[in-house]
Coordinates of C-alpha atoms in Angstrom, one line a residue:
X1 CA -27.1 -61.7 1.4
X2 CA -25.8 -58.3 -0.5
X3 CA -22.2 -57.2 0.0
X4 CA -22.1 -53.2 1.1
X5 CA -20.6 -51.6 -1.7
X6 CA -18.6 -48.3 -1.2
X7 CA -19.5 -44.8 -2.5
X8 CA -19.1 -43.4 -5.9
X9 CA -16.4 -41.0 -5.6
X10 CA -15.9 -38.3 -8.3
X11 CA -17.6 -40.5 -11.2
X12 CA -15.2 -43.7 -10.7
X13 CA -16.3 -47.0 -11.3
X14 CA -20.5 -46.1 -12.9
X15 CA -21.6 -49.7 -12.2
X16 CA -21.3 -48.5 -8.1
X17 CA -24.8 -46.1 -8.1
X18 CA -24.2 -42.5 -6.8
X19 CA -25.5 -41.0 -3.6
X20 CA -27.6 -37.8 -4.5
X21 CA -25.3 -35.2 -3.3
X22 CA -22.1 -36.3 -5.9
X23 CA -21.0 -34.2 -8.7
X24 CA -21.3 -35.4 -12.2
X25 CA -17.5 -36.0 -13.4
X26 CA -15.5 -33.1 -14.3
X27 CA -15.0 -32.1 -18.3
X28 CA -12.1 -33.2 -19.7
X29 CA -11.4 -35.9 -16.9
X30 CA -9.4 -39.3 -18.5
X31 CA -11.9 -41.7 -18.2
X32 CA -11.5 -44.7 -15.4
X33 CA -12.7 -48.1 -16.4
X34 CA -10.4 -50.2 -18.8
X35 CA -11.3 -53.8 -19.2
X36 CA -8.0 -54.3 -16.7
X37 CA -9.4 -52.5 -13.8
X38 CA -12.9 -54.1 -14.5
X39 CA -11.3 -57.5 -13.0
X40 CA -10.6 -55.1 -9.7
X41 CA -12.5 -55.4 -6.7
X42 CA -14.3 -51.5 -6.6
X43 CA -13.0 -50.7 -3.5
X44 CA -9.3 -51.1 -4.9
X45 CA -10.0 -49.5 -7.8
X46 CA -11.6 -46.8 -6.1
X47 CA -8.1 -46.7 -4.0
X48 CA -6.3 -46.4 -6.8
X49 CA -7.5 -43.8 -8.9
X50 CA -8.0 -41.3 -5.4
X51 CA -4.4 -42.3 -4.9
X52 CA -3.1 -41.4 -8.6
X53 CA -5.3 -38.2 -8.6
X54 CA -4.3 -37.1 -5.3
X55 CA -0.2 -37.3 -6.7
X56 CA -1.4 -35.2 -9.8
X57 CA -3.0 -33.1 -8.1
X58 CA 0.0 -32.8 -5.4
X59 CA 2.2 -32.6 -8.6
X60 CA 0.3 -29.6 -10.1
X61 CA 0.4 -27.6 -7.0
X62 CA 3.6 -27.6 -6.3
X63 CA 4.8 -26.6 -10.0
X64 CA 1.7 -23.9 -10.1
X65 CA 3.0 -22.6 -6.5
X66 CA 6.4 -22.3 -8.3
X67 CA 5.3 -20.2 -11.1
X68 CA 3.4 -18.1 -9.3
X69 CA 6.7 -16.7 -7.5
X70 CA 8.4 -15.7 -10.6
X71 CA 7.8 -11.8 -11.1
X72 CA 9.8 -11.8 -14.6
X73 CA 8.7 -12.8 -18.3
X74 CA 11.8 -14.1 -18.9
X75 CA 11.6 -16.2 -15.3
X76 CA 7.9 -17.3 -16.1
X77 CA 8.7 -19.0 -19.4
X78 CA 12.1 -20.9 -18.0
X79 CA 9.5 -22.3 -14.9
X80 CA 7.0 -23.0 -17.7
X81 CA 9.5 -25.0 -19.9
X82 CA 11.1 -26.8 -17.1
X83 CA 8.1 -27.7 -15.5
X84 CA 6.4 -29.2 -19.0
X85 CA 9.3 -31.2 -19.5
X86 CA 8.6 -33.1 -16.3
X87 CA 5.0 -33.4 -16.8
X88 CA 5.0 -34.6 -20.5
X89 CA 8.8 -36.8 -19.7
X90 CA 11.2 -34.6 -22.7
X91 CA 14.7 -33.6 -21.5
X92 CA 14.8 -30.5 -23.9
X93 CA 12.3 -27.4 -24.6
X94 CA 11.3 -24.2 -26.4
X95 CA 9.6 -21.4 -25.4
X96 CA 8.3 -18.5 -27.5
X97 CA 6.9 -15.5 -26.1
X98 CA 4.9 -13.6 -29.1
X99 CA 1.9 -12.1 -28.7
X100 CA -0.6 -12.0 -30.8
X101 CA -1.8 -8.3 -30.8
X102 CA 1.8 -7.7 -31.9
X103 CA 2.9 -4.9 -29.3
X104 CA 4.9 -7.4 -28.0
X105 CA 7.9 -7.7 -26.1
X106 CA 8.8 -11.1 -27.7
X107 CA 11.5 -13.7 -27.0
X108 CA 12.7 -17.2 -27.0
X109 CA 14.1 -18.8 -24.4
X110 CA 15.4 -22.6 -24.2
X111 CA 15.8 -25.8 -22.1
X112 CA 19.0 -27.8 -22.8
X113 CA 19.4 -25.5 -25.8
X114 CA 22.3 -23.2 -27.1
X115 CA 21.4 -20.1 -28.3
X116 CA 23.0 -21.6 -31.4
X117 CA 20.4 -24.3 -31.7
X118 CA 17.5 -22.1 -31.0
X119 CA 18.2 -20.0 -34.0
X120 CA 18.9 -23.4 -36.0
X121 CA 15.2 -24.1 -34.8
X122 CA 14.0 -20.5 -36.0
X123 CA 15.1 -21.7 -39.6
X124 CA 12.3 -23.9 -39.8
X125 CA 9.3 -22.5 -41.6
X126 CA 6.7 -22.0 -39.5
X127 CA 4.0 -23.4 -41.8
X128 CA 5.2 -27.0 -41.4
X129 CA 6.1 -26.1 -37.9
X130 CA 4.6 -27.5 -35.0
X131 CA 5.0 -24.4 -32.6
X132 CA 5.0 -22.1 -35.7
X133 CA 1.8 -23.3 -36.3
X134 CA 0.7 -22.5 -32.8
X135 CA 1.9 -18.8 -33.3
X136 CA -0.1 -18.3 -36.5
X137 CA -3.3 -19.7 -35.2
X138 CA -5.3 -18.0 -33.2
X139 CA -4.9 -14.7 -33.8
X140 CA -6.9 -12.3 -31.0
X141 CA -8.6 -13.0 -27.9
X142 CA -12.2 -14.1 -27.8
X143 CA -14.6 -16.4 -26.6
X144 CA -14.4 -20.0 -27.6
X145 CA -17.7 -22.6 -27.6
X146 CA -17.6 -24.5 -24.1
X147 CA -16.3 -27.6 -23.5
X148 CA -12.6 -28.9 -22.3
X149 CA -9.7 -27.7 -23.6
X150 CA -7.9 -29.1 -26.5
X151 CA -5.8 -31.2 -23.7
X152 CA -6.6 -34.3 -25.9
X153 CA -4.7 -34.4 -29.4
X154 CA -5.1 -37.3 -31.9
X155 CA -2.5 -39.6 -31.2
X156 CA -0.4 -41.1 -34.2
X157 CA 1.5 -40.5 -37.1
X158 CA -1.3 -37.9 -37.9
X159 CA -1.3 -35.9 -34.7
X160 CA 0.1 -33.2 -36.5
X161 CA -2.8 -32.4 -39.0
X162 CA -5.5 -30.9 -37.2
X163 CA -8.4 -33.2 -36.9
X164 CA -11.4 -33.7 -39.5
X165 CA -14.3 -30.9 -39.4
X166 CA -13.9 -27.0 -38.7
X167 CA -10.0 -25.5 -38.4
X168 CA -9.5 -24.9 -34.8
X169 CA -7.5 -22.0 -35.7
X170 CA -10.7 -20.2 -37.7
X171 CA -14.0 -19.6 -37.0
X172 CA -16.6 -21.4 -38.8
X173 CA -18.6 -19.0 -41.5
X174 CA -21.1 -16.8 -40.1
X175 CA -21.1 -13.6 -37.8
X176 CA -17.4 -13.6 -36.1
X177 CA -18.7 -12.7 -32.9
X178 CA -21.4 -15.8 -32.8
X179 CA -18.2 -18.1 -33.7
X180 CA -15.3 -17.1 -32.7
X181 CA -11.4 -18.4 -33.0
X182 CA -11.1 -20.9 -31.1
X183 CA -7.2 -22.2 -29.1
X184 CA -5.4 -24.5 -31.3
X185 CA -5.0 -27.8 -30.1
X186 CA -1.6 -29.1 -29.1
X187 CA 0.5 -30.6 -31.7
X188 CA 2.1 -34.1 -31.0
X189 CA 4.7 -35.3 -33.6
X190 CA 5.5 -39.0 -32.7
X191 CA 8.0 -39.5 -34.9
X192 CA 9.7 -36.9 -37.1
X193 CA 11.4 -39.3 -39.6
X194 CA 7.8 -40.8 -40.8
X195 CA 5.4 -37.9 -40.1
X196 CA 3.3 -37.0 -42.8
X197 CA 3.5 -33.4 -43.8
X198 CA 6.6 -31.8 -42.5
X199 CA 8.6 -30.0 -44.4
X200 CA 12.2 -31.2 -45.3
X201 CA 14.2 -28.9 -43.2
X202 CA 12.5 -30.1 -40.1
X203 CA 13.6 -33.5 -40.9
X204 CA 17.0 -31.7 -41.5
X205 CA 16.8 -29.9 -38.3
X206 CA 16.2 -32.4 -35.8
X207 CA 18.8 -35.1 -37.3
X208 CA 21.3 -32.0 -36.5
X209 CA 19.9 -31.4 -33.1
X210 CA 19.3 -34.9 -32.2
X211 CA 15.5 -34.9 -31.5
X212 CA 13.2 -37.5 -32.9
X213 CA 9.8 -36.3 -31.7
X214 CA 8.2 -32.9 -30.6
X215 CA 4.9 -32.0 -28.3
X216 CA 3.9 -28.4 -29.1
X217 CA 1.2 -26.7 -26.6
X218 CA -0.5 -22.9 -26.9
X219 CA 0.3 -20.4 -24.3
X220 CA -3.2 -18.9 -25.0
X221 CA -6.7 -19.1 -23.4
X222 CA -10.4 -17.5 -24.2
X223 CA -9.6 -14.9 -22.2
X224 CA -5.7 -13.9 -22.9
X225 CA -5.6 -15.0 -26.7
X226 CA -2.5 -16.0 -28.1
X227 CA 0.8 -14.8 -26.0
X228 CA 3.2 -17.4 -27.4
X229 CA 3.9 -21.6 -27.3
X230 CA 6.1 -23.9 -26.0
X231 CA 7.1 -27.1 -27.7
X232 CA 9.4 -30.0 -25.7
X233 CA 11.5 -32.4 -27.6
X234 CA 12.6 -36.2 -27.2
X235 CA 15.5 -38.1 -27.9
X236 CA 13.6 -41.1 -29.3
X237 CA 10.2 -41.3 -30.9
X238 CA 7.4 -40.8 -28.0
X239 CA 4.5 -38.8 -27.2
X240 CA 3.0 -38.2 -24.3
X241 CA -0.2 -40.2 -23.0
X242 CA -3.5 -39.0 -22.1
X243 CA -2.7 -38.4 -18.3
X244 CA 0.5 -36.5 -19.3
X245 CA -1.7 -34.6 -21.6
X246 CA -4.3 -33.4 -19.7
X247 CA -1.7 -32.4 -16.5
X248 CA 0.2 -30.2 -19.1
X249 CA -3.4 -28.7 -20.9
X250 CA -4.4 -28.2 -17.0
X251 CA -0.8 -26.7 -16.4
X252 CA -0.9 -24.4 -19.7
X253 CA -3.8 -22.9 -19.1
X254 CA -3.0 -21.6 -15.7
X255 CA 0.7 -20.2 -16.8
X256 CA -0.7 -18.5 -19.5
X257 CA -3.3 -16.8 -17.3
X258 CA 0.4 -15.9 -14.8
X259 CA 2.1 -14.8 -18.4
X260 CA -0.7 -12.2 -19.3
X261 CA -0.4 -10.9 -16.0
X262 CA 3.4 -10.7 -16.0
X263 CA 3.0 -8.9 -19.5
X264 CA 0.5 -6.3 -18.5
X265 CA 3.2 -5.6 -15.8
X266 CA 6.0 -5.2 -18.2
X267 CA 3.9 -3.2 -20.6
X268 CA 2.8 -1.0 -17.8
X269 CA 6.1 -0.8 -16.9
X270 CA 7.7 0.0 -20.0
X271 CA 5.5 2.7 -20.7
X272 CA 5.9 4.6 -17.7
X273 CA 10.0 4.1 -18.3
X274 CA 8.9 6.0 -21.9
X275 CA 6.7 8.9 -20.3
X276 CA 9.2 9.3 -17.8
X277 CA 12.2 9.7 -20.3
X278 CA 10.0 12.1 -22.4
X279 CA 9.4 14.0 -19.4
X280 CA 13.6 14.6 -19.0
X281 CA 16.0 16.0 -21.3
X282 CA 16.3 14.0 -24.5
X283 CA 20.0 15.3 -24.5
X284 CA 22.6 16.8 -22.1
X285 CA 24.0 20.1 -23.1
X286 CA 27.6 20.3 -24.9
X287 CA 29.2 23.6 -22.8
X288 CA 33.0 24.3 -22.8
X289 CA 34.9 23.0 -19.9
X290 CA 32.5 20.3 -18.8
X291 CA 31.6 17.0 -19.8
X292 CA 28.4 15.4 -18.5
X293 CA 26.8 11.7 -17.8
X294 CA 23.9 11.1 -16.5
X295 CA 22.3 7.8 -15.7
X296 CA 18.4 7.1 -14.7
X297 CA 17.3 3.7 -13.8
X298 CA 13.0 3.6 -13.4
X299 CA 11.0 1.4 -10.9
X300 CA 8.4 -0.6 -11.9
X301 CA 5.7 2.3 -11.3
X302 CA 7.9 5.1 -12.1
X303 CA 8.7 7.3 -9.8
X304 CA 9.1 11.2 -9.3
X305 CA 13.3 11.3 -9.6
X306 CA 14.5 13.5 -12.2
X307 CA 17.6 15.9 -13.7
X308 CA 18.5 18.5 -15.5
X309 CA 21.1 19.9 -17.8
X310 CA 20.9 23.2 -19.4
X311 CA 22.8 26.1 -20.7
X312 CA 22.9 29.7 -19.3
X313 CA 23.7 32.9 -20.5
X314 CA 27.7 34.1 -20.5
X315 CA 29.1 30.1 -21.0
X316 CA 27.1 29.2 -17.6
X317 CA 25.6 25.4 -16.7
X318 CA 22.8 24.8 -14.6
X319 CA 22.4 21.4 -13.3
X320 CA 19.7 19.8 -11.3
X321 CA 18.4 16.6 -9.4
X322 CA 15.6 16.2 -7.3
X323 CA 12.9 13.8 -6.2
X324 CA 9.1 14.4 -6.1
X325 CA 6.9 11.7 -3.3
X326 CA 4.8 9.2 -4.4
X327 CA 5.0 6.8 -7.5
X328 CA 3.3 6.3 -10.4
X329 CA 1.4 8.8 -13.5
X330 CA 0.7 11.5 -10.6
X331 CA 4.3 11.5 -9.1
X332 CA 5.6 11.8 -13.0
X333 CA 3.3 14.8 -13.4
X334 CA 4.7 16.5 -10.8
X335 CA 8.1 15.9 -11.5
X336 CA 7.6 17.3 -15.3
X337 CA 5.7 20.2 -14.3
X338 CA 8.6 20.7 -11.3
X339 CA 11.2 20.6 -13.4
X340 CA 9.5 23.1 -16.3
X341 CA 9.2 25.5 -13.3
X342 CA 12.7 24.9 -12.0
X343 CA 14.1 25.8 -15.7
X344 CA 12.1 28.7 -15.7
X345 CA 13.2 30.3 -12.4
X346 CA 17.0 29.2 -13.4
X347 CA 17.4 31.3 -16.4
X348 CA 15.6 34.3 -14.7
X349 CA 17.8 34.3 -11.6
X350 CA 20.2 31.1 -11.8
X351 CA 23.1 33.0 -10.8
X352 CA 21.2 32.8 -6.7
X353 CA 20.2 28.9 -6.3
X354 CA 18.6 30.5 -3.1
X355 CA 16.5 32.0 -4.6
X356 CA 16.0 29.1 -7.3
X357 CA 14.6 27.0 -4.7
X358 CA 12.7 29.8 -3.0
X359 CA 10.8 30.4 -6.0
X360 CA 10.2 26.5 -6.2
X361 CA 9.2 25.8 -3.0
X362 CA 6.3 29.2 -3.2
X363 CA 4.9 27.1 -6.3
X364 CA 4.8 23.6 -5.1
X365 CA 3.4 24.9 -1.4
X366 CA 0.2 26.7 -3.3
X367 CA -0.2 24.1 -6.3
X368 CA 0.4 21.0 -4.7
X369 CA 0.2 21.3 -0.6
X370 CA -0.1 17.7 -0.1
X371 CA 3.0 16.6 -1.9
X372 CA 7.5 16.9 -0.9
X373 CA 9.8 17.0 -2.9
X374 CA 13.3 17.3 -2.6
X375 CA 16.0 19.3 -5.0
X376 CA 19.7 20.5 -5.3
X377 CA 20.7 23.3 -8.0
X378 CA 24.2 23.8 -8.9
X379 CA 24.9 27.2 -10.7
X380 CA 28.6 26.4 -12.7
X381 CA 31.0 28.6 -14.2
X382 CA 33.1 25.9 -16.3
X383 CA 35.8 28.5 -17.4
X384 CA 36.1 29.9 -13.7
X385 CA 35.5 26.2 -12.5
X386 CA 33.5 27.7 -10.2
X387 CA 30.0 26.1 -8.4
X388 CA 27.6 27.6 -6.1
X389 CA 25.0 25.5 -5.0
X390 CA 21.9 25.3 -2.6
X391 CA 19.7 21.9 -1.6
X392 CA 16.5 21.5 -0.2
X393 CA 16.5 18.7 1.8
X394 CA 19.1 16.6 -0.6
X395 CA 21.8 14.9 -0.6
X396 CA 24.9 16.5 -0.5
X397 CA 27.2 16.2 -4.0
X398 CA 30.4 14.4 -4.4
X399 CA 33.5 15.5 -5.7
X400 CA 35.3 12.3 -6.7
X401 CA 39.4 13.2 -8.6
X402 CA 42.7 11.8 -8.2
X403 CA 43.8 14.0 -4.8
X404 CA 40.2 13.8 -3.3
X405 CA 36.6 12.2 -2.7
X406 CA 34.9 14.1 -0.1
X407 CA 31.4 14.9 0.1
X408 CA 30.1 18.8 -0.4
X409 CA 29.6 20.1 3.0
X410 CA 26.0 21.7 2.7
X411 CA 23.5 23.3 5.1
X412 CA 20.8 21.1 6.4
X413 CA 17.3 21.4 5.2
X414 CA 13.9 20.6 5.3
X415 CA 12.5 18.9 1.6
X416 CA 10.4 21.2 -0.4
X417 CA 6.8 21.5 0.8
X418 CA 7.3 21.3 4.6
X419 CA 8.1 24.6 5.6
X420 CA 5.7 27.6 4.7
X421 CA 8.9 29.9 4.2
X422 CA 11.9 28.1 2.9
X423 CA 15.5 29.3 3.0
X424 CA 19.4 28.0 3.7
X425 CA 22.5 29.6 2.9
X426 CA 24.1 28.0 -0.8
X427 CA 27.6 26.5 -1.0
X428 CA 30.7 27.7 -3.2
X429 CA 33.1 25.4 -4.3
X430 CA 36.0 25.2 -6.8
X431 CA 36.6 21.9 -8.6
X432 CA 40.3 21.3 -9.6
X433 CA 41.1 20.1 -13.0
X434 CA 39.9 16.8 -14.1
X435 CA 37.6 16.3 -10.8
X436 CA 34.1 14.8 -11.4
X437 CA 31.3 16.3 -9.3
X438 CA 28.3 13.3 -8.8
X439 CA 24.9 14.9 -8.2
X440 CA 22.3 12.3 -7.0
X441 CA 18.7 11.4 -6.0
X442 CA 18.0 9.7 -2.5
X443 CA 16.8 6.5 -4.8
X444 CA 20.8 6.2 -4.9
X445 CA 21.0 5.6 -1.2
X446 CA 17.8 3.6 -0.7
X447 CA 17.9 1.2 -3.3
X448 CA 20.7 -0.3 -1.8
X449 CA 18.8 -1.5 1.7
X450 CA 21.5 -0.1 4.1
X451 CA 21.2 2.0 7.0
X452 CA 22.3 6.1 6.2
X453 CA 25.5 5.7 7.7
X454 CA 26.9 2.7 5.8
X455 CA 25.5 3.6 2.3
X456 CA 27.0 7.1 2.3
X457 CA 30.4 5.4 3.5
X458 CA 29.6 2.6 0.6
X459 CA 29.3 5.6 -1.8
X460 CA 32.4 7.4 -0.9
X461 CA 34.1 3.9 -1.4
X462 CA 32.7 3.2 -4.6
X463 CA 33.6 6.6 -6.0
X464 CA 37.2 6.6 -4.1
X465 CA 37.5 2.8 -5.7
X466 CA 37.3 4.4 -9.6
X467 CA 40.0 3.3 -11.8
X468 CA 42.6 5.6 -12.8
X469 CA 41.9 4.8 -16.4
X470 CA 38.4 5.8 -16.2
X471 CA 38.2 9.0 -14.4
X472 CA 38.6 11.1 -17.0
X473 CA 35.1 10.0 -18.5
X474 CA 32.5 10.6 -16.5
X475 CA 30.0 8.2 -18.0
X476 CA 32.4 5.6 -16.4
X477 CA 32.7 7.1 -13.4
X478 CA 28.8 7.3 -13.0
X479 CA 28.8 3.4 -14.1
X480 CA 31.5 2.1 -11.6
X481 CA 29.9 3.4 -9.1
X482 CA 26.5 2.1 -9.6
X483 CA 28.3 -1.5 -10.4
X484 CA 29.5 -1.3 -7.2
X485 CA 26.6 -0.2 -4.7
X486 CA 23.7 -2.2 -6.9
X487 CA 25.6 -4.9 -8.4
X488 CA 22.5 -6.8 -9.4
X489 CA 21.2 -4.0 -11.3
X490 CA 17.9 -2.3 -10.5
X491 CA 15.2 -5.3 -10.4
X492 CA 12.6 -4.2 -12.7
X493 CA 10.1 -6.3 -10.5
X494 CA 10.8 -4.7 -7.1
X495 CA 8.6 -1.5 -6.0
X496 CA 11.0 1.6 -4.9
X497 CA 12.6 4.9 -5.9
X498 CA 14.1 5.5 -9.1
X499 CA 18.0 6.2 -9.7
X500 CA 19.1 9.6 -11.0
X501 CA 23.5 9.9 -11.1
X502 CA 24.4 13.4 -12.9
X503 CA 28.2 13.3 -13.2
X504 CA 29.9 16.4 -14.8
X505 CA 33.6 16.5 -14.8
X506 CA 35.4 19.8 -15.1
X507 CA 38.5 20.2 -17.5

């Protein structure tokens, strides 16, 4: 009489024959049988292995979900290094962000580290190096010859050499696009004290730090190249296993792909922070009686927020903010070619900001009908400390000193762009001596999440809450009150206006 056998499942247990419709195992899979489990009934076996493939798999999910909610570099590589020290059992970690196209940003961030230690680590050359190695092997992106990933080092004493045949880290001779570099394979030192091969201060280096083994693994794939690696250290000699192994290959490979997406974002971001700045004054004006500050914090897009700062005939000062809609290369266009016109129109008739902002509003409705923008120009007389002032569709200044903070009572009106004839009455005022008059864009008010109301009373507190010490420099007026309405800073990784503060303080 035969005894039913169960399925083949996935490629477990070959001696149980495969219904047609199952997949051939996948690449790179540990293999199943071991002359331990042969004495096991299949159906146990079978049990067994769903059961531990089911927990990595729950395992892997669960960190990848993880990673995927960080939205920084810096955030990205401490999930990565606290994640691979759970999947390949070390207590300590170094990650090292480098890539290998050279425009960088680079860094080095560690688990259970000092910064102290790191640098002791740094001191090792990288030759000899396991994760110095790493960083000098694979020099560009390109395809690689199919097959699993290196998840699968020599174990051993010699798990630091690469193994016998071609380098990983060089293509083979011949054409370099037939045979491309390929990824290094992780390094695996068992046992630092009798490796082969290392170089005497890494000896020296871990007896200080108390380490007795290292597991290095690439941060790089086919498709991203090199972008850094991360290396974990234990406390006693140990390496990881093959099932530890091929979790953390499996786990690499998928936070690189999330670190070359994170570092097109930050190069994307940092160069629209650069065209932006080269799009605003590289340098406030030095004019008698005044001192000015400005500070401008960019979004991740960039948006249209700008200022200005610039000297006018008979000792005068003409200073601007404004914002232009939308985000991004088109919004930054605008605001530069704004802002040319706006300095243009203030030296021919700056003494009328009515006019100013007339002339502004004619360009931007027969250049650019579909876009807003919003604007305040402040013609000063420092020696008179004297201001006249129109806004279209701004926020009204602040006058912050040690008798008063009080907002600049100015007319009400529509942005730039909205009207087809624009025009409100400007605003004189006289600043008394050692006042500080705040000019800012609406990214200010916004950034901070609040209704109107309570951020414009937030702002009046900030600016009423300056120290008495510091309000005779308005650089530190500007920064007290940005402390204090976006304590956190501007999060780089969150969508929204920019931040323009103009502070000029009169003597």
């Amino acid at each position: 009489m035969n005894v039913p056998r169960p399925p083949k499942v996935a490629g477990i247990d070959s001696t149980v024959p495969a219904p047609p419709h199952t997949t051939a195992p996948l690449p790179g899979v540990p293999p199943s049988a071991s002359p331990a489990d042969a004495a096991l009934p299949p159906g146990i076996l079978i049990q067994d292995r769903l059961a531990s493939w089911v927990s990595d798999l729950t395992t892997l999910h669960e960190l990848t979900e993880r990673l995927i909610k960080t939205s920084s570099l810096d955030g990205a590589l401490r999930e990565v290094l606290g994640a691979g020290a759970a999947l390949v059992g070390a207590r300590r970690g170094m990650a090292v962000l480098e890539p290998a196209d050279g425009l960088g940003p680079t860094s080095t961030i560690g688990l259970g580290l000092a910064h102290a230690d790191l640098g002791t680590i740094e001191t090792v050359p990288h030759g000899p190096g396991s994760h110095g190695r790493l960083l000098d092997g694979l020099p560009e992106a390109g395809p690689t010859a199919p097959g699993p990933s290196s998840a699968h080092p020599a174990s051993g004493p010699s798990s630091a050499r690469p193994a016998p045949g071609p380098s990983p880290t060089r293509p083979a001779p011949g054409p370099s696009s037939a045979r491309p570099a390929r990824v290094p394979e992780p390094i695996a030192i068992r046992d630092v004290r009798t490796e082969e091969g290392l170089d005497p201060r890494h000896r020296e280096v871990a007896a200080r730090l108390g380490y007795a083994a290292s597991y290095a693994l690439p941060l790089a794939t086919e498709e991203s190249g090199r972008l850094g690696a991360a290396v974990w250290f234990y406390d006693e000699p140990a390496e990881p296993d093959e099932r530890r192994r091929h979790l953390i290959g499996l786990y690499g490979r998928f936070a690189t792909e999330h670190l070359a997406r994170l570092l097109q974002v930050e190069r994307a971001r940092v160069r629209v922070a650069t065209v932006a700045e080269e799009l605003l004054p590289s340098r406030l004006p030095r004019v008698p009686g005044v001192r000015l500050a400005v500070r401008h914090l960019t979004g991740p897009q960039g948006g249209g927020d700008w200022y200005d700062a610039l000297p006018l005939p008979e000792g005068a000062l003409g200073l601007a903010v404004g914002s232009v809609s939308g985000t991004g290369p088109s919004a930054l266009a605008a605001m530069g070619r704004l802002r040319a016109s706006l300095r243009a129109y203030a030296v021919m008739e700056g003494e009328d900001p009515v006019a100013v902002l007339s002339d502004l509003e004619l360009l931007l409705r027969l250049t650019e009908p579909a876009r807003s923008a919003t604007a305040l120009f402040a013609y000063a007389e420092p020696a008179q400390r004297r201001i006249v002032l129109a806004g279209a569709g701004h926020a009204p200044p602040l006058v912050v000193g040690d008798r008063r903070t009080e907002f600049v009572e100015t007319s009400l009106s529509a942005p730039l762009g909205m009207l087809t004839c624009w025009e409100a009455p400007s605003v004189e005022l006289s600043p008394a001596p050692g006042e500080t008059v705040l000019l800012y864009t609406d990214g200010l008010l916004r950034r901070t999440g609040d209704a109107t109301d309570r951020t414009f009373a937030r702002l009046h507190a900030a600016a009423a809450s300056v120290p008495e010490a510091d309000r005779s420099d308005p650089g530190a007026v500007a920064d007290h009150v940005l402390r204090t309405l976006l304590p956190e800073g501007l999060d780089p990784a969150v969508e929204g206006e920019d931040v323009v503060l103009l502070a000029a303080r009169f003597e």
